[in-house]
PDB file of C-alpha atoms in Angstrom:
ATOM      1  CA  MET N   1       0.000   0.000   0.000  1.00 52.00           C
ATOM      2  CA  HIS N   2       2.809   2.428   0.908  1.00 50.00           C
ATOM      3  CA  ARG N   3       4.589   1.902  -2.447  1.00 52.00           C
ATOM      4  CA  SER N   4       1.484   2.569  -4.501  1.00 49.00           C
ATOM      5  CA  THR N   5       0.707   5.699  -2.478  1.00 45.00           C
ATOM      6  CA  THR N   6       4.252   6.991  -2.965  1.00 45.00           C
ATOM      7  CA  ALA N   7       4.108   6.277  -6.707  1.00 44.00           C
ATOM      8  CA  PHE N   8       0.724   8.017  -6.944  1.00 40.00           C
ATOM      9  CA  PHE N   9       1.964  11.182  -5.203  1.00 40.00           C
ATOM     10  CA  THR N  10       5.187  11.206  -7.256  1.00 38.00           C
ATOM     11  CA  GLY N  11       3.138  10.937 -10.440  1.00 40.00           C
ATOM     12  CA  LEU N  12       0.821  13.678  -9.219  1.00 37.00           C
ATOM     13  CA  LEU N  13       3.809  15.938  -8.484  1.00 37.00           C
ATOM     14  CA  VAL N  14       5.195  15.366 -11.990  1.00 34.00           C
ATOM     15  CA  LEU N  15       1.813  16.170 -13.557  1.00 35.00           C
ATOM     16  CA  ALA N  16       1.544  19.343 -11.478  1.00 36.00           C
ATOM     17  CA  THR N  17       4.974  20.586 -12.585  1.00 34.00           C
ATOM     18  CA  LEU N  18       4.543  19.891 -16.313  1.00 34.00           C
ATOM     19  CA  PRO N  19       2.707  23.170 -17.083  1.00 40.00           C
ATOM     20  CA  VAL N  20       5.445  25.150 -15.293  1.00 41.00           C
ATOM     21  CA  LEU N  21       8.188  23.326 -17.184  1.00 37.00           C
ATOM     22  CA  ALA N  22       6.350  23.850 -20.452  1.00 38.00           C
ATOM     23  CA  GLN N  23       6.318  27.599 -19.800  1.00 42.00           C
ATOM     24  CA  THR N  24      10.052  27.801 -19.239  1.00 44.00           C
ATOM     25  CA  ILE N  25      11.062  25.581 -22.159  1.00 42.00           C
ATOM     26  CA  ASP N  26       9.574  27.800 -24.875  1.00 53.00           C
ATOM     27  CA  GLU N  27      12.371  30.301 -25.643  1.00 58.00           C
ATOM     28  CA  SER N  28       9.998  32.768 -27.334  1.00 68.00           C
ATOM     29  CA  GLN N  29       8.269  33.522 -24.029  1.00 79.00           C
ATOM     30  CA  THR N  30       9.396  36.184 -21.602  1.00 84.00           C
ATOM     31  CA  LEU N  31      11.520  34.752 -18.805  1.00 89.00           C
ATOM     32  CA  VAL N  32       9.571  34.857 -15.540  1.00 91.00           C
ATOM     33  CA  LEU N  33      10.758  33.462 -12.193  1.00 91.00           C
ATOM     34  CA  PRO N  34       8.944  33.106  -8.854  1.00 87.00           C
ATOM     35  CA  LEU N  35       9.832  35.482  -6.023  1.00 90.00           C
ATOM     36  CA  SER N  36      11.377  32.529  -4.204  1.00 87.00           C
ATOM     37  CA  ALA N  37      14.114  32.500  -6.886  1.00 88.00           C
ATOM     38  CA  ALA N  38      15.612  35.789  -5.667  1.00 88.00           C
ATOM     39  CA  ASP N  39      19.113  34.283  -5.485  1.00 88.00           C
ATOM     40  CA  THR N  40      19.067  33.355  -9.188  1.00 86.00           C
ATOM     41  CA  ALA N  41      17.110  36.355 -10.474  1.00 88.00           C
ATOM     42  CA  THR N  42      20.069  38.694 -10.849  1.00 87.00           C
ATOM     43  CA  ASN N  43      19.581  41.514 -13.358  1.00 91.00           C
ATOM     44  CA  MET N  44      15.820  40.957 -13.418  1.00 96.00           C
ATOM     45  CA  ALA N  45      12.990  43.235 -12.271  1.00 96.00           C
ATOM     46  CA  ARG N  46      10.738  42.320  -9.350  1.00 96.00           C
ATOM     47  CA  VAL N  47       6.983  42.709  -9.912  1.00 97.00           C
ATOM     48  CA  ILE N  48       4.770  42.903  -6.816  1.00 96.00           C
ATOM     49  CA  THR N  49       1.054  42.380  -7.461  1.00 94.00           C
ATOM     50  CA  SER N  50      -0.277  41.317  -4.066  1.00 91.00           C
ATOM     51  CA  THR N  51      -0.281  44.694  -2.379  1.00 86.00           C
ATOM     52  CA  GLY N  52      -2.823  47.301  -3.220  1.00 84.00           C
ATOM     53  CA  ARG N  53      -3.975  50.388  -1.417  1.00 88.00           C
ATOM     54  CA  PRO N  54      -7.731  50.025  -0.936  1.00 88.00           C
ATOM     55  CA  GLU N  55      -7.977  53.538   0.542  1.00 89.00           C
ATOM     56  CA  GLU N  56      -6.594  54.863  -2.773  1.00 91.00           C
ATOM     57  CA  CYS N  57      -8.726  52.530  -4.939  1.00 93.00           C
ATOM     58  CA  LEU N  58      -5.713  50.396  -5.903  1.00 94.00           C
ATOM     59  CA  ALA N  59      -6.633  46.697  -5.980  1.00 93.00           C
ATOM     60  CA  PRO N  60      -4.196  43.771  -5.990  1.00 95.00           C
ATOM     61  CA  VAL N  61      -3.845  42.022  -9.345  1.00 94.00           C
ATOM     62  CA  SER N  62      -3.521  38.384 -10.295  1.00 94.00           C
ATOM     63  CA  VAL N  63      -1.464  38.422 -13.519  1.00 96.00           C
ATOM     64  CA  THR N  64      -2.730  36.013 -16.183  1.00 95.00           C
ATOM     65  CA  ARG N  65      -1.108  37.394 -19.355  1.00 96.00           C
ATOM     66  CA  ILE N  66       2.427  38.587 -20.083  1.00 97.00           C
ATOM     67  CA  ASP N  67       3.326  39.861 -23.547  1.00 97.00           C
ATOM     68  CA  GLY N  68       0.013  38.583 -24.914  1.00 95.00           C
ATOM     69  CA  GLU N  69       0.619  35.008 -23.723  1.00 95.00           C
ATOM     70  CA  SER N  70      -1.364  33.224 -21.015  1.00 95.00           C
ATOM     71  CA  ARG N  71       0.919  32.691 -18.038  1.00 93.00           C
ATOM     72  CA  VAL N  72       0.641  31.166 -14.592  1.00 91.00           C
ATOM     73  CA  VAL N  73       2.523  33.223 -12.015  1.00 93.00           C
ATOM     74  CA  SER N  74       2.224  33.658  -8.269  1.00 91.00           C
ATOM     75  CA  ALA N  75      -0.472  36.040  -7.062  1.00 88.00           C
ATOM     76  CA  GLN N  76       2.220  37.547  -4.785  1.00 92.00           C
ATOM     77  CA  GLY N  77       4.457  38.623  -7.654  1.00 94.00           C
ATOM     78  CA  PHE N  78       7.375  37.426  -9.769  1.00 96.00           C
ATOM     79  CA  PHE N  79      10.658  38.371 -11.397  1.00 97.00           C
ATOM     80  CA  ILE N  80      10.652  39.357 -15.076  1.00 96.00           C
ATOM     81  CA  GLU N  81      13.466  39.910 -17.547  1.00 96.00           C
ATOM     82  CA  PRO N  82      14.282  43.578 -18.246  1.00 96.00           C
ATOM     83  CA  GLY N  83      12.716  45.377 -21.179  1.00 96.00           C
ATOM     84  CA  VAL N  84       9.296  46.523 -22.343  1.00 97.00           C
ATOM     85  CA  HIS N  85       6.551  44.031 -21.485  1.00 97.00           C
ATOM     86  CA  THR N  86       2.766  44.077 -21.375  1.00 97.00           C
ATOM     87  CA  ILE N  87       0.849  42.680 -18.416  1.00 96.00           C
ATOM     88  CA  ASN N  88      -2.812  41.963 -17.780  1.00 96.00           C
ATOM     89  CA  GLY N  89      -4.852  40.001 -15.280  1.00 94.00           C
ATOM     90  CA  ARG N  90      -7.711  40.035 -12.813  1.00 92.00           C
ATOM     91  CA  ALA N  91      -8.377  42.169  -9.762  1.00 90.00           C
ATOM     92  CA  MET N  92     -10.418  41.706  -6.607  1.00 85.00           C
ATOM     93  CA  LEU N  93     -11.975  45.080  -5.809  1.00 86.00           C
ATOM     94  CA  ASP N  94     -12.366  46.338  -2.249  1.00 85.00           C
ATOM     95  CA  ILE N  95     -15.277  48.762  -2.521  1.00 84.00           C
ATOM     96  CA  THR N  96     -15.176  49.918   1.105  1.00 86.00           C
ATOM     97  CA  ASN N  97     -13.448  53.228   0.281  1.00 85.00           C
ATOM     98  CA  CYS N  98     -14.249  53.342  -3.422  1.00 86.00           C
ATOM     99  CA  PRO N  99     -17.885  52.331  -3.914  1.00 84.00           C
ATOM    100  CA  LEU N 100     -19.126  51.205  -7.284  1.00 80.00           C
ATOM    101  CA  PRO N 101     -20.724  54.079  -9.212  1.00 75.00           C
ATOM    102  CA  ASP N 102     -23.816  52.014 -10.036  1.00 71.00           C
ATOM    103  CA  SER N 103     -25.569  48.958  -8.647  1.00 65.00           C
ATOM    104  CA  ASN N 104     -24.979  47.093 -11.919  1.00 59.00           C
ATOM    105  CA  PRO N 105     -21.871  48.553 -13.561  1.00 64.00           C
ATOM    106  CA  MET N 106     -20.570  47.296 -16.855  1.00 68.00           C
ATOM    107  CA  ILE N 107     -16.841  46.856 -16.382  1.00 76.00           C
ATOM    108  CA  ASP N 108     -14.836  46.362 -19.554  1.00 76.00           C
ATOM    109  CA  SER N 109     -11.616  44.397 -19.682  1.00 84.00           C
ATOM    110  CA  ALA N 110      -8.636  46.531 -18.788  1.00 88.00           C
ATOM    111  CA  ALA N 111      -6.146  47.408 -21.481  1.00 93.00           C
ATOM    112  CA  ASP N 112      -2.720  45.814 -21.206  1.00 96.00           C
ATOM    113  CA  LEU N 113      -0.261  47.703 -19.034  1.00 97.00           C
ATOM    114  CA  GLU N 114       3.001  48.363 -20.873  1.00 98.00           C
ATOM    115  CA  VAL N 115       6.054  48.828 -18.647  1.00 97.00           C
ATOM    116  CA  ASN N 116       9.758  49.209 -19.366  1.00 97.00           C
ATOM    117  CA  PHE N 117      11.189  47.034 -16.587  1.00 97.00           C
ATOM    118  CA  GLU N 118      14.700  48.004 -15.504  1.00 96.00           C
ATOM    119  CA  PRO N 119      17.107  45.446 -13.987  1.00 95.00           C
ATOM    120  CA  GLY N 120      17.047  45.535 -10.194  1.00 94.00           C
ATOM    121  CA  GLY N 121      13.868  47.620 -10.031  1.00 96.00           C
ATOM    122  CA  THR N 122      10.792  46.683  -8.014  1.00 96.00           C
ATOM    123  CA  TYR N 123       7.446  47.524  -9.616  1.00 97.00           C
ATOM    124  CA  HIS N 124       4.182  47.545  -7.641  1.00 96.00           C
ATOM    125  CA  ILE N 125       1.259  46.938  -9.989  1.00 96.00           C
ATOM    126  CA  ALA N 126      -2.423  47.361  -9.122  1.00 95.00           C
ATOM    127  CA  TYR N 127      -5.820  47.988 -10.682  1.00 94.00           C
ATOM    128  CA  TYR N 128      -6.975  51.609 -10.260  1.00 94.00           C
ATOM    129  CA  HIS N 129     -10.760  51.818  -9.877  1.00 91.00           C
ATOM    130  CA  ALA N 130     -11.515  55.319  -8.539  1.00 87.00           C
ATOM    131  CA  PRO N 131     -13.078  57.186 -11.476  1.00 82.00           C
ATOM    132  CA  THR N 132     -16.864  57.160 -11.659  1.00 83.00           C
ATOM    133  CA  ASN N 133     -16.636  56.129 -15.304  1.00 81.00           C
ATOM    134  CA  THR N 134     -15.586  52.459 -15.279  1.00 83.00           C
ATOM    135  CA  LYS N 135     -14.082  52.889 -18.756  1.00 85.00           C
ATOM    136  CA  ASP N 136     -11.304  54.881 -17.025  1.00 88.00           C
ATOM    137  CA  TRP N 137     -10.371  52.041 -14.664  1.00 91.00           C
ATOM    138  CA  LYS N 138      -6.953  50.642 -15.529  1.00 94.00           C
ATOM    139  CA  LEU N 139      -3.846  48.727 -14.520  1.00 96.00           C
ATOM    140  CA  VAL N 140      -1.127  51.004 -13.152  1.00 96.00           C
ATOM    141  CA  VAL N 141       2.364  50.943 -11.724  1.00 97.00           C
ATOM    142  CA  TRP N 142       1.724  52.797  -8.469  1.00 95.00           C
ATOM    143  CA  HIS N 143       5.197  52.570  -6.960  1.00 95.00           C
ATOM    144  CA  VAL N 144       8.709  51.911  -8.289  1.00 96.00           C
ATOM    145  CA  GLU N 145      11.828  51.241  -6.275  1.00 94.00           C
ATOM    146  CA  THR N 146      14.902  51.747  -8.447  1.00 87.00           C
ATOM    147  CA  SER N 147      17.235  50.813  -5.597  1.00 67.00           C
ATOM    148  CA  PRO N 148      16.757  50.480  -1.830  1.00 55.00           C
ATOM    149  CA  SER N 149      17.582  54.165  -1.344  1.00 46.00           C
ATOM    150  CA  GLU N 150      15.634  55.631  -4.287  1.00 46.00           C
ATOM    151  CA  PRO N 151      11.871  54.924  -4.085  1.00 47.00           C
ATOM    152  CA  THR N 152       9.664  56.620  -6.670  1.00 47.00           C
ATOM    153  CA  ASN N 153       5.903  57.133  -6.212  1.00 50.00           C
ATOM    154  CA  PHE N 154       3.426  57.737  -8.993  1.00 43.00           C
TER     155      PHE N 154
END
């Protein structure tokens, strides 16, 4: 019984890692690493998506597309290779401080956010949902840290 259980879980682990391996094998895709790979992510940019600012109508984002390709990345954030990239995803809105303008709003898909990621920079990305017109809601970079001593707010 123990052998078959071990074989089952090993097989399950392999099946669970196949989509991740498939993402990294394709050389045409943008290189993305998990935040846990900080030691090997030298000369990459850090993208933080898990922190928003609900009081400023900035919602955390779960990234689902990078450079037009469907991607699976951590909801906390990830490292990305430097250069200009587009990002899109989903947001969970906290409407405590920024109520919806209508009881049944029509919310369009957000346009891709295009960012020139610099090596060593940390980019905080969120979904801005303050304007009363939902067509003006968008993905934004709300904070950039170029180095530990040089934070930049937007």
